[in-house]
XYZ file of C-alpha atoms in Angstrom:
344
model
C 122.894 118.027 68.137
C 122.612 117.419 71.702
C 119.662 117.537 73.870
C 120.765 120.701 75.677
C 121.550 122.703 72.356
C 118.252 122.247 71.065
C 114.414 122.803 72.223
C 112.212 119.508 72.647
C 109.498 119.077 70.122
C 106.836 119.622 72.602
C 108.155 122.966 73.769
C 108.364 123.935 69.755
C 104.847 122.760 69.452
C 103.375 124.866 72.508
C 105.533 127.684 71.273
C 103.709 127.530 67.848
C 100.292 127.479 69.474
C 100.987 130.453 71.592
C 102.647 132.457 68.624
C 99.253 131.687 66.823
C 97.298 132.855 69.625
C 98.957 136.136 69.688
C 99.018 136.730 65.580
C 95.167 135.941 65.899
C 94.477 138.498 68.652
C 96.723 141.232 66.907
C 95.100 140.674 63.761
C 91.585 140.914 65.182
C 92.532 144.385 66.888
C 94.174 145.730 64.050
C 91.247 144.923 61.688
C 88.691 146.575 64.262
C 91.075 149.550 64.604
C 92.323 150.293 61.250
C 89.243 149.158 58.909
C 86.235 150.994 58.274
C 83.757 148.550 59.183
C 80.043 148.643 59.614
C 78.249 147.111 62.664
C 77.656 143.748 60.454
C 81.437 143.750 59.335
C 82.117 143.803 62.760
C 79.812 140.924 63.709
C 81.225 138.808 60.941
C 84.859 139.698 62.095
C 84.098 138.859 65.361
C 82.228 135.281 64.707
C 85.182 134.341 62.373
C 87.657 135.408 65.017
C 85.700 133.304 67.614
C 85.834 130.168 65.200
C 89.509 130.557 64.584
C 89.952 130.806 68.602
C 87.892 127.809 68.941
C 89.624 125.661 66.398
C 93.072 126.720 67.417
C 92.218 126.071 71.305
C 90.564 122.644 70.530
C 94.013 121.773 68.504
C 95.708 122.983 71.229
C 93.864 121.041 73.625
C 94.338 118.054 71.611
C 98.105 118.651 71.189
C 98.509 118.818 75.206
C 96.360 115.478 75.517
C 98.829 113.656 73.072
C 101.632 115.341 74.750
C 100.677 114.112 77.883
C 99.747 110.635 76.513
C 103.249 110.306 75.344
C 104.892 111.673 78.194
C 102.988 109.149 80.607
C 103.518 106.292 78.280
C 107.324 107.108 78.240
C 107.117 107.166 81.987
C 105.717 103.938 82.180
C 108.265 102.427 79.949
C 110.892 103.992 82.043
C 109.555 102.626 85.133
C 109.515 99.424 83.694
C 112.841 99.177 82.225
C 114.237 100.267 86.017
C 112.345 98.039 87.980
C 113.522 94.986 85.550
C 117.035 96.449 85.802
C 117.366 97.604 81.925
C 119.901 100.054 81.265
C 118.056 103.263 79.646
C 117.805 103.138 75.972
C 118.649 107.345 75.246
C 121.361 109.361 76.392
C 120.618 112.124 79.448
C 119.083 115.196 78.210
C 117.856 118.337 79.893
C 114.605 117.018 80.191
C 111.902 116.253 82.848
C 111.581 112.620 81.837
C 115.426 112.130 82.160
C 115.387 113.643 85.407
C 112.884 111.700 86.390
C 114.702 108.310 84.945
C 117.943 109.406 86.864
C 115.951 110.036 90.176
C 114.137 106.538 89.691
C 117.339 104.820 88.818
C 119.251 106.416 92.077
C 116.170 105.375 93.889
C 116.183 101.812 92.740
C 119.922 101.449 92.832
C 119.648 102.479 96.740
C 116.925 100.203 97.573
C 118.710 97.255 95.774
C 122.127 97.980 97.790
C 119.830 98.136 101.066
C 117.940 95.087 99.969
C 121.519 93.129 100.054
C 122.620 94.643 103.223
C 119.455 93.217 104.636
C 120.015 89.929 103.250
C 123.228 90.009 104.660
C 122.062 91.103 108.109
C 119.638 88.400 107.926
C 122.000 85.507 106.956
C 124.069 86.715 110.255
C 121.271 86.465 112.377
C 120.488 83.274 111.020
C 124.332 82.239 111.852
C 124.000 83.804 115.284
C 121.033 81.936 116.094
C 121.915 78.707 114.936
C 124.981 79.441 117.192
C 123.114 80.532 120.238
C 120.951 77.343 120.007
C 123.879 74.770 119.230
C 126.065 76.274 122.000
C 123.739 76.588 124.923
C 121.560 73.116 124.339
C 124.309 71.098 125.584
C 125.347 72.788 128.847
C 121.664 73.530 129.624
C 120.836 69.972 129.180
C 123.736 68.734 131.282
C 122.676 71.297 133.978
C 119.238 69.968 134.298
C 120.385 66.427 134.243
C 122.774 66.904 137.146
C 120.198 68.658 138.766
C 117.795 65.746 138.461
C 120.656 63.455 139.683
C 121.219 65.714 142.762
C 117.408 65.898 143.468
C 117.403 62.258 143.825
C 120.471 61.671 145.736
C 119.612 64.519 148.433
C 116.048 63.990 148.666
C 116.448 63.627 152.511
C 118.813 66.612 152.809
C 116.512 69.370 154.267
C 119.347 72.178 153.676
C 120.676 71.194 150.335
C 117.486 69.993 148.279
C 115.913 73.440 148.329
C 119.036 74.492 146.463
C 119.098 71.822 144.150
C 115.300 72.401 143.486
C 116.137 75.939 142.663
C 118.777 75.171 140.259
C 116.489 72.992 138.223
C 113.602 75.286 138.437
C 115.930 78.308 136.852
C 117.583 75.989 134.406
C 114.157 75.130 133.023
C 113.030 78.807 132.862
C 116.601 79.339 131.104
C 115.867 76.836 128.669
C 112.272 78.000 128.004
C 113.409 81.377 127.502
C 116.335 80.644 124.976
C 113.824 78.368 123.158
C 111.328 81.065 122.873
C 113.807 83.750 121.519
C 114.802 81.111 119.051
C 111.668 80.823 117.929
C 111.016 84.361 117.914
C 114.070 85.511 115.945
C 113.421 82.700 113.359
C 109.890 83.842 112.998
C 110.860 87.430 112.464
C 113.654 86.556 110.129
C 111.732 84.288 108.027
C 113.689 81.311 108.935
C 110.198 79.680 110.011
C 108.177 79.415 107.094
C 104.195 78.908 108.002
C 102.079 76.764 106.135
C 98.663 78.048 105.563
C 95.808 75.635 105.101
C 92.105 75.649 105.682
C 91.530 73.650 108.358
C 89.280 72.962 111.466
C 90.333 75.056 114.564
C 89.017 72.416 116.644
C 92.206 70.450 115.945
C 94.696 73.174 117.276
C 92.364 73.685 120.181
C 92.215 70.294 121.350
C 96.158 69.852 120.977
C 96.639 72.658 123.082
C 94.292 71.364 125.703
C 95.876 68.210 125.841
C 99.407 69.578 126.677
C 98.265 71.834 129.498
C 95.194 69.550 130.670
C 97.505 67.719 133.736
C 98.876 71.145 134.884
C 95.211 72.524 135.119
C 93.986 69.553 136.730
C 96.833 69.269 139.131
C 95.514 73.140 140.031
C 92.229 72.028 140.190
C 90.908 74.324 137.321
C 88.517 73.086 134.747
C 88.643 73.720 130.870
C 85.511 73.548 128.984
C 85.224 73.925 125.110
C 82.476 75.406 123.004
C 83.904 74.668 119.484
C 81.823 73.070 116.552
C 83.738 70.722 114.505
C 83.126 72.452 111.051
C 84.358 75.829 111.796
C 87.596 76.380 109.659
C 89.989 78.708 109.354
C 93.084 79.452 107.104
C 96.003 79.195 109.320
C 99.094 77.031 110.344
C 97.589 74.337 112.665
C 100.837 74.065 114.430
C 101.707 77.204 115.030
C 98.187 77.952 116.371
C 98.516 75.184 118.907
C 101.405 77.040 120.078
C 99.684 80.242 120.305
C 96.694 78.714 122.421
C 98.959 76.502 124.698
C 100.997 80.013 125.603
C 97.458 81.582 126.487
C 96.281 78.407 128.261
C 99.481 78.204 130.223
C 99.025 82.017 131.296
C 95.620 81.219 132.132
C 96.261 78.094 134.728
C 99.503 80.241 135.964
C 97.286 83.272 136.986
C 93.924 81.528 137.733
C 93.846 80.265 141.564
C 92.601 76.944 142.401
C 88.874 75.865 141.721
C 88.837 78.394 138.841
C 87.933 77.701 135.235
C 88.732 78.258 131.821
C 86.427 78.171 128.935
C 87.384 78.503 125.028
C 84.870 79.285 122.608
C 85.046 79.747 118.906
C 82.715 81.213 116.669
C 82.862 82.096 112.639
C 82.039 85.567 111.067
C 81.921 86.902 107.407
C 85.638 87.299 107.636
C 87.483 85.790 110.454
C 87.177 83.074 113.206
C 87.225 84.124 116.361
C 88.823 82.133 119.380
C 87.984 83.214 122.921
C 90.281 82.261 125.699
C 88.555 83.152 129.147
C 89.769 82.632 132.608
C 88.738 83.720 136.099
C 91.860 84.700 137.107
C 93.241 87.590 138.626
C 92.773 89.782 135.833
C 94.666 92.911 134.305
C 94.374 96.637 134.998
C 92.835 98.852 132.120
C 96.152 100.777 131.935
C 98.330 97.998 131.379
C 96.310 96.494 128.672
C 97.925 98.227 126.174
C 101.347 97.102 127.216
C 100.804 93.424 127.609
C 102.066 92.363 124.121
C 105.261 94.151 124.545
C 108.303 92.056 124.812
C 109.612 91.406 127.979
C 106.416 93.247 129.452
C 105.173 92.036 132.930
C 102.058 93.361 134.952
C 102.442 94.837 138.337
C 100.217 92.205 139.880
C 102.163 89.152 138.861
C 105.763 89.771 140.099
C 105.166 87.097 142.345
C 104.632 84.422 139.716
C 107.612 83.038 137.656
C 107.531 84.440 133.887
C 109.735 86.266 131.582
C 107.196 88.215 129.585
C 107.784 86.970 126.113
C 104.919 84.656 125.749
C 102.364 87.232 124.782
C 104.484 89.032 122.374
C 105.521 85.506 120.592
C 101.724 84.581 120.232
C 100.661 87.673 118.591
C 103.702 87.712 116.275
C 102.657 84.043 115.060
C 98.963 85.222 114.776
C 100.071 88.380 112.885
C 102.087 86.396 110.292
C 98.962 84.237 109.566
C 97.263 87.202 108.698
C 95.261 87.514 111.863
C 95.224 89.441 115.079
C 94.774 89.366 118.810
C 93.057 91.330 121.631
C 92.634 90.973 125.086
C 89.544 92.324 127.857
C 90.021 92.088 131.198
C 88.302 92.910 134.587
C 90.979 93.056 137.764
C 89.681 90.165 139.914
C 87.226 88.608 137.662
C 89.349 87.383 134.862
C 90.659 87.910 131.364
C 89.513 87.097 127.680
C 92.233 86.740 124.934
C 90.675 87.081 121.465
C 92.642 85.568 118.479
C 91.218 86.175 115.080
C 92.146 84.203 112.194
C 91.306 84.601 108.683
C 88.840 82.546 107.054
C 90.702 82.121 103.661
């Protein structure tokens, strides 16, 4: 017999209890109306009726609990089978469980197809990134080399030298932009894997400062560090160095001669906090929520070269490590970028 031609067992049980309830009520009412009973007889009959109703109600309640437990067990088995890709063990029936199974299988199939599509797109992006990196590396390197050669040969030409310097400068800017976009794309598509280990943050801080020190010194900007050697965070030291370098480079770029940059580190119960504070031109309160967006640049820094991707890349790297970033600033007094790295 097919499922649609018979009533499910649980429905028959519930109908049986409902029928028993109606019969008891009718029997009690009939006895009260037709039988010549005294007050004591009515009391005894009522007590018997109440007792029977309590027994019936308890049995029905127990049956419902058993039905619910059985149903949830079947649902759990159904979900396990569906997530593991197993075929259902029984034919489709006009029941709630079969409907849930059918919808769940459809959902999992759609999710599987979407996953395959995402993987295909991811592979295409990987190929595109590799092509961009490969195709632009050689031409840009040649342009930069030729610019350097022209600069050396035209050192005394007052008219041509500025043009050559501009070509060299823009070539370096384009090279940096392409490299940043490649890093960002690789990070977003999972091509770059982070190696998270618990290590002292002073290593990343020292490495980043060493990379920016000459540039800061040439601009008469002092850099100071307050970071104890035992402060340890769970992070990728290489990529944390990349973030700190980006922040320090911005700090040097937007801080005037004679300014200062101070780096502090402190550990709390959940995070290690790194603050990079400068005495630069600052950021307005209206622009603070926008600075971590891709290609965003503030109105007061239009006169300084930049593409507006450094902060976006920095935040993406920190977020991928399970941390977060924030910024606070007072225009004309400086900016503080805070990095929060997990302890473990």
